[in-house]
């Protein structure tokens, strides 16, 4: 195989991520021709409604998957946090790259951190997960929906529509915008989205030639972490309609998973954590999910 076509969304961040993958592949496979196939997904086009109301994260994948099925692309590069728990159709994740910074970031031109925001400050985020955790920390602020690519969101902040917004730190760092970060929102105060900071490459399930090309990009420690997080989320039925957070990390040769379920309206949070065998990340994720359910997560999820 002398060429590879990578489908990607057209946002600057998605293009950066796909170019990063392309550069890695060219370095690993000298002579390989890697072509980007940019496209706009339905999730990118509909910006006037919350993602949960228009079909969820799968809207960022459909057009890219169709391109793979009809032969216009061989693989698709995704932010793993945007990939639904279950892929529809004949697809699989062929490679998970080493994770970048997984946490969220508060971006504000005036205020240095979440605690410093004035009463009733306007905080922009459409993520129910972020809303629930901010509500728990600062029940007085006003949470306002915020959609669009990273540049669009920053533009709205700079135009004065918000006092602060919350974004993934990895996206800001990848686009050399790390200087915009006022505060990194880290555990234990806030947990990130499942698989945040990791890149995933999706292929047709039967395309072994492409899988072989992508295999050197695989980072097993990251794969173990995100599999634990995604197993927890999957057991809880996680979707854009649920405020679920999870973060797994390696601690003394063990995999440690922290997770929570929250209510974006009240700020109620149900938390759980455990360590487990890195060779069985799915079992760890499902165990933490069961602990959450026993602690009342099902009631919180049903109330959202």
Short mmCIF file of C-alpha atoms in Angstrom, two decimals:
data_model
loop_
_atom_site.label_atom_id
_atom_site.label_comp_id
_atom_site.label_asym_id
_atom_site.label_seq_id
_atom_site.Cartn_x
_atom_site.Cartn_y
_atom_site.Cartn_z
CA UNK A 1 0.00 0.00 0.00
CA UNK A 2 1.71 3.21 -1.16
CA UNK A 3 -0.99 5.76 -0.29
CA UNK A 4 -3.40 6.40 2.54
CA UNK A 5 -6.37 8.77 2.60
CA UNK A 6 -7.38 10.19 5.99
CA UNK A 7 -10.88 11.59 6.38
CA UNK A 8 -11.14 14.53 8.76
CA UNK A 9 -13.48 17.26 9.86
CA UNK A 10 -12.58 20.69 8.48
CA UNK A 11 -12.14 22.54 11.76
CA UNK A 12 -8.62 23.86 12.42
CA UNK A 13 -8.23 21.51 15.38
CA UNK A 14 -9.38 18.44 13.45
CA UNK A 15 -7.04 19.34 10.59
CA UNK A 16 -4.13 19.77 13.03
CA UNK A 17 -4.84 16.37 14.54
CA UNK A 18 -5.03 14.67 11.14
CA UNK A 19 -1.86 16.38 9.89
CA UNK A 20 -0.16 15.18 13.07
CA UNK A 21 -1.20 11.61 12.28
CA UNK A 22 -0.09 12.04 8.66
CA UNK A 23 3.34 13.32 9.72
CA UNK A 24 3.78 10.41 12.11
CA UNK A 25 2.87 7.93 9.38
CA UNK A 26 5.24 9.48 6.83
CA UNK A 27 8.08 9.25 9.35
CA UNK A 28 7.30 5.60 10.11
CA UNK A 29 6.69 4.59 6.47
CA UNK A 30 9.09 6.50 4.17
CA UNK A 31 7.58 6.79 0.72
CA UNK A 32 3.99 6.49 1.93
CA UNK A 33 1.77 9.14 0.35
CA UNK A 34 -0.76 10.42 2.89
CA UNK A 35 -3.67 12.54 1.68
CA UNK A 36 -6.17 14.44 3.82
CA UNK A 37 -9.86 14.25 2.87
CA UNK A 38 -11.51 17.16 4.71
CA UNK A 39 -15.29 17.34 5.09
CA UNK A 40 -17.94 19.11 7.13
CA UNK A 41 -20.16 16.90 9.27
CA UNK A 42 -23.74 17.52 10.34
CA UNK A 43 -22.48 18.11 13.87
CA UNK A 44 -20.33 20.96 12.53
CA UNK A 45 -23.17 22.52 10.54
CA UNK A 46 -25.90 22.63 13.20
CA UNK A 47 -24.70 25.08 15.84
CA UNK A 48 -27.94 26.58 17.15
CA UNK A 49 -28.93 23.60 19.31
CA UNK A 50 -27.20 21.50 21.96
CA UNK A 51 -25.50 18.42 20.54
CA UNK A 52 -27.70 16.13 22.63
CA UNK A 53 -30.80 17.52 20.90
CA UNK A 54 -29.65 16.77 17.34
CA UNK A 55 -28.36 13.23 17.59
CA UNK A 56 -25.25 13.22 19.75
CA UNK A 57 -21.59 12.59 19.06
CA UNK A 58 -22.25 10.24 16.15
CA UNK A 59 -23.03 13.29 14.01
CA UNK A 60 -19.29 14.01 13.88
CA UNK A 61 -18.57 10.57 12.41
CA UNK A 62 -21.26 9.77 9.84
CA UNK A 63 -19.91 11.64 6.81
CA UNK A 64 -16.40 10.34 7.51
CA UNK A 65 -17.67 6.77 7.78
CA UNK A 66 -19.61 7.11 4.53
CA UNK A 67 -16.39 8.27 2.84
CA UNK A 68 -14.68 5.08 4.02
CA UNK A 69 -17.53 2.89 2.82
CA UNK A 70 -17.70 4.42 -0.66
CA UNK A 71 -13.94 4.33 -1.18
CA UNK A 72 -13.06 8.02 -0.83
CA UNK A 73 -11.05 7.46 2.37
CA UNK A 74 -9.17 4.64 4.06
CA UNK A 75 -9.33 5.86 7.66
CA UNK A 76 -10.73 8.68 9.78
CA UNK A 77 -9.02 10.59 12.58
CA UNK A 78 -11.15 11.52 15.59
CA UNK A 79 -10.85 13.12 18.98
CA UNK A 80 -11.64 9.95 20.90
CA UNK A 81 -13.98 11.82 23.26
CA UNK A 82 -16.24 12.48 20.23
CA UNK A 83 -16.53 8.78 19.35
CA UNK A 84 -19.76 7.10 20.57
CA UNK A 85 -19.45 4.16 22.92
CA UNK A 86 -20.56 1.78 20.18
CA UNK A 87 -19.56 2.20 16.55
CA UNK A 88 -22.38 1.60 14.09
CA UNK A 89 -21.60 -0.41 10.99
CA UNK A 90 -18.47 -2.31 9.89
CA UNK A 91 -15.89 -0.17 11.65
CA UNK A 92 -13.26 -0.49 14.37
CA UNK A 93 -10.68 1.66 16.14
CA UNK A 94 -7.36 0.56 14.64
CA UNK A 95 -5.06 2.78 16.70
CA UNK A 96 -5.16 4.97 19.80
CA UNK A 97 -2.32 7.49 19.99
CA UNK A 98 -0.54 8.55 23.15
CA UNK A 99 -2.78 10.83 25.12
CA UNK A 100 -2.16 14.56 25.35
CA UNK A 101 -3.28 16.61 28.37
CA UNK A 102 -6.70 15.19 29.30
CA UNK A 103 -8.11 17.99 31.44
CA UNK A 104 -10.42 20.94 30.87
CA UNK A 105 -9.34 24.56 30.92
CA UNK A 106 -11.06 27.73 32.06
CA UNK A 107 -10.48 30.51 29.55
CA UNK A 108 -11.19 34.07 30.63
CA UNK A 109 -9.60 37.36 29.59
CA UNK A 110 -10.23 38.87 33.03
CA UNK A 111 -10.60 36.27 35.76
CA UNK A 112 -7.71 33.98 36.81
CA UNK A 113 -9.75 30.99 38.00
CA UNK A 114 -13.22 29.64 38.62
CA UNK A 115 -13.26 30.78 42.24
CA UNK A 116 -12.51 34.37 41.21
CA UNK A 117 -15.49 34.71 38.87
CA UNK A 118 -18.07 37.22 40.14
CA UNK A 119 -21.51 36.13 41.27
CA UNK A 120 -23.77 35.38 38.28
CA UNK A 121 -20.83 35.32 35.87
CA UNK A 122 -21.71 33.88 32.44
CA UNK A 123 -19.81 30.64 31.86
CA UNK A 124 -20.04 29.13 28.39
CA UNK A 125 -20.25 25.37 27.87
CA UNK A 126 -22.80 23.05 26.30
CA UNK A 127 -21.32 19.97 27.98
CA UNK A 128 -23.64 18.55 30.63
CA UNK A 129 -20.60 17.00 32.30
CA UNK A 130 -18.90 20.37 32.65
CA UNK A 131 -22.14 22.06 33.69
CA UNK A 132 -22.73 19.59 36.53
CA UNK A 133 -19.22 19.97 37.92
CA UNK A 134 -19.16 23.76 37.62
CA UNK A 135 -22.59 23.88 39.28
CA UNK A 136 -21.19 21.84 42.18
CA UNK A 137 -18.24 24.22 42.60
CA UNK A 138 -19.98 27.52 41.81
CA UNK A 139 -23.78 27.20 42.08
CA UNK A 140 -24.16 30.96 41.64
CA UNK A 141 -22.78 31.30 38.09
CA UNK A 142 -24.95 31.31 34.96
CA UNK A 143 -24.23 28.43 32.60
CA UNK A 144 -24.81 29.40 28.96
CA UNK A 145 -24.76 27.09 25.92
CA UNK A 146 -21.70 27.37 23.69
CA UNK A 147 -21.28 25.53 20.37
CA UNK A 148 -18.93 25.83 17.40
CA UNK A 149 -15.30 25.05 16.75
CA UNK A 150 -12.58 26.27 19.08
CA UNK A 151 -11.98 29.54 17.22
CA UNK A 152 -15.71 30.31 17.15
CA UNK A 153 -15.98 29.76 20.89
CA UNK A 154 -12.98 31.95 21.63
CA UNK A 155 -14.41 34.63 19.35
CA UNK A 156 -17.66 34.69 21.30
CA UNK A 157 -15.72 35.00 24.55
CA UNK A 158 -13.62 37.85 23.17
CA UNK A 159 -16.77 39.59 21.94
CA UNK A 160 -18.00 39.75 25.52
CA UNK A 161 -20.80 37.18 25.29
CA UNK A 162 -19.30 35.26 28.23
CA UNK A 163 -17.16 36.01 31.27
CA UNK A 164 -15.42 32.66 30.88
CA UNK A 165 -15.68 29.51 28.80
CA UNK A 166 -14.50 25.95 29.37
CA UNK A 167 -12.58 24.08 26.68
CA UNK A 168 -10.36 21.01 26.45
CA UNK A 169 -6.81 21.99 27.32
CA UNK A 170 -5.41 19.65 24.66
CA UNK A 171 -7.18 21.48 21.85
CA UNK A 172 -5.80 24.82 22.97
CA UNK A 173 -2.28 23.45 23.31
CA UNK A 174 -2.40 21.75 19.91
CA UNK A 175 -3.26 25.05 18.23
CA UNK A 176 -0.60 27.00 20.17
CA UNK A 177 -3.25 28.74 22.24
CA UNK A 178 -2.10 27.50 25.62
CA UNK A 179 -1.50 31.09 26.69
CA UNK A 180 -5.28 31.57 26.71
CA UNK A 181 -5.67 29.13 29.60
CA UNK A 182 -6.45 30.91 32.87
CA UNK A 183 -6.84 27.73 34.95
CA UNK A 184 -6.48 24.01 34.34
CA UNK A 185 -9.47 22.21 35.82
CA UNK A 186 -7.96 19.01 37.22
CA UNK A 187 -8.95 16.20 39.59
CA UNK A 188 -10.19 16.07 42.23
CA UNK A 189 -12.11 19.30 41.51
CA UNK A 190 -13.13 18.32 37.98
CA UNK A 191 -12.89 15.16 35.90
CA UNK A 192 -12.60 15.27 32.10
CA UNK A 193 -14.70 13.62 29.45
CA UNK A 194 -14.10 9.97 28.82
CA UNK A 195 -11.09 9.58 26.46
CA UNK A 196 -10.42 13.34 26.38
CA UNK A 197 -6.99 14.20 24.98
CA UNK A 198 -6.63 10.95 23.01
CA UNK A 199 -6.78 10.56 19.24
CA UNK A 200 -8.42 7.51 17.66
CA UNK A 201 -8.13 6.26 14.09
CA UNK A 202 -11.18 4.49 12.71
CA UNK A 203 -11.08 2.09 9.77
CA UNK A 204 -13.32 -0.43 8.04
CA UNK A 205 -13.28 -3.59 10.13
CA UNK A 206 -12.10 -5.75 7.22
CA UNK A 207 -9.26 -3.47 6.05
CA UNK A 208 -6.21 -5.28 7.39
CA UNK A 209 -3.76 -3.47 5.10
CA UNK A 210 -4.68 -0.11 6.63
CA UNK A 211 -4.64 -1.61 10.11
CA UNK A 212 -1.08 -2.79 9.54
CA UNK A 213 0.04 0.69 8.48
CA UNK A 214 -1.53 2.26 11.56
CA UNK A 215 -0.33 -0.33 14.08
CA UNK A 216 2.93 1.52 14.98
CA UNK A 217 0.88 4.49 16.19
CA UNK A 218 -0.84 2.41 18.87
CA UNK A 219 -0.01 3.43 22.47
CA UNK A 220 -1.06 0.53 24.73
CA UNK A 221 -1.01 2.49 28.04
CA UNK A 222 -3.41 5.07 26.58
CA UNK A 223 -5.58 2.33 25.08
CA UNK A 224 -5.91 0.70 28.51
CA UNK A 225 -6.93 4.00 30.14
CA UNK A 226 -9.55 4.91 27.57
CA UNK A 227 -10.95 1.38 27.47
CA UNK A 228 -11.53 1.54 31.23
CA UNK A 229 -13.19 4.94 30.90
CA UNK A 230 -15.33 3.91 27.94
CA UNK A 231 -16.39 0.65 29.63
CA UNK A 232 -17.58 2.65 32.65
CA UNK A 233 -19.45 5.06 30.40
CA UNK A 234 -20.94 2.25 28.34
CA UNK A 235 -22.22 0.39 31.40
CA UNK A 236 -23.98 3.59 32.48
CA UNK A 237 -25.47 4.08 29.01
CA UNK A 238 -23.44 7.24 28.56
CA UNK A 239 -24.40 9.70 25.82
CA UNK A 240 -24.65 13.43 25.23
CA UNK A 241 -27.78 13.33 27.39
CA UNK A 242 -25.77 12.26 30.46
CA UNK A 243 -23.32 14.11 32.69
CA UNK A 244 -20.65 11.43 33.08
CA UNK A 245 -16.92 12.00 33.61
CA UNK A 246 -14.06 9.56 33.89
CA UNK A 247 -10.30 9.59 34.11
CA UNK A 248 -7.98 6.60 34.28
CA UNK A 249 -4.24 6.78 34.90
CA UNK A 250 -1.36 4.45 35.66
CA UNK A 251 -0.42 4.43 39.35
CA UNK A 252 2.35 2.06 40.49
CA UNK A 253 1.78 -0.40 37.63
CA UNK A 254 -1.95 -0.45 38.31
CA UNK A 255 -4.77 1.28 36.47
CA UNK A 256 -6.69 3.76 38.64
CA UNK A 257 -10.07 5.02 37.47
CA UNK A 258 -12.02 7.93 38.92
CA UNK A 259 -15.53 8.61 37.67
CA UNK A 260 -18.63 10.59 38.46
CA UNK A 261 -22.21 11.13 37.41
CA UNK A 262 -23.72 14.57 37.89
CA UNK A 263 -26.87 16.63 37.52
CA UNK A 264 -26.24 19.82 35.51
CA UNK A 265 -29.20 21.58 37.11
CA UNK A 266 -28.50 20.93 40.77
CA UNK A 267 -24.78 20.17 40.84
CA UNK A 268 -25.35 16.86 42.65
CA UNK A 269 -22.40 14.54 42.00
CA UNK A 270 -22.03 10.81 42.62
CA UNK A 271 -18.40 9.69 42.66
CA UNK A 272 -16.50 6.40 42.64
CA UNK A 273 -12.95 5.22 42.09
CA UNK A 274 -10.95 2.00 42.10
CA UNK A 275 -7.71 0.43 40.93
CA UNK A 276 -7.42 -2.69 38.83
CA UNK A 277 -5.39 -4.92 36.56
CA UNK A 278 -4.19 -2.97 33.48
CA UNK A 279 -4.70 -6.13 31.44
CA UNK A 280 -8.44 -6.01 32.21
CA UNK A 281 -9.44 -2.34 31.77
CA UNK A 282 -13.02 -3.18 30.79
CA UNK A 283 -13.57 -5.07 34.03
CA UNK A 284 -12.28 -2.08 36.00
CA UNK A 285 -14.56 0.30 34.15
CA UNK A 286 -17.62 -1.86 34.65
CA UNK A 287 -16.80 -2.32 38.34
CA UNK A 288 -16.58 1.44 38.90
CA UNK A 289 -19.86 1.87 37.03
CA UNK A 290 -21.53 -0.66 39.32
CA UNK A 291 -20.24 1.25 42.35
CA UNK A 292 -21.71 4.45 40.92
CA UNK A 293 -25.05 2.77 40.34
CA UNK A 294 -25.07 1.42 43.90
CA UNK A 295 -24.38 4.94 45.17
CA UNK A 296 -27.37 6.46 43.36
CA UNK A 297 -26.10 7.28 39.86
CA UNK A 298 -29.13 5.74 38.19
CA UNK A 299 -31.43 8.16 40.03
CA UNK A 300 -29.27 11.14 39.01
CA UNK A 301 -29.13 10.02 35.36
CA UNK A 302 -32.88 9.52 35.25
CA UNK A 303 -33.46 13.02 36.60
CA UNK A 304 -31.52 14.77 33.83
#
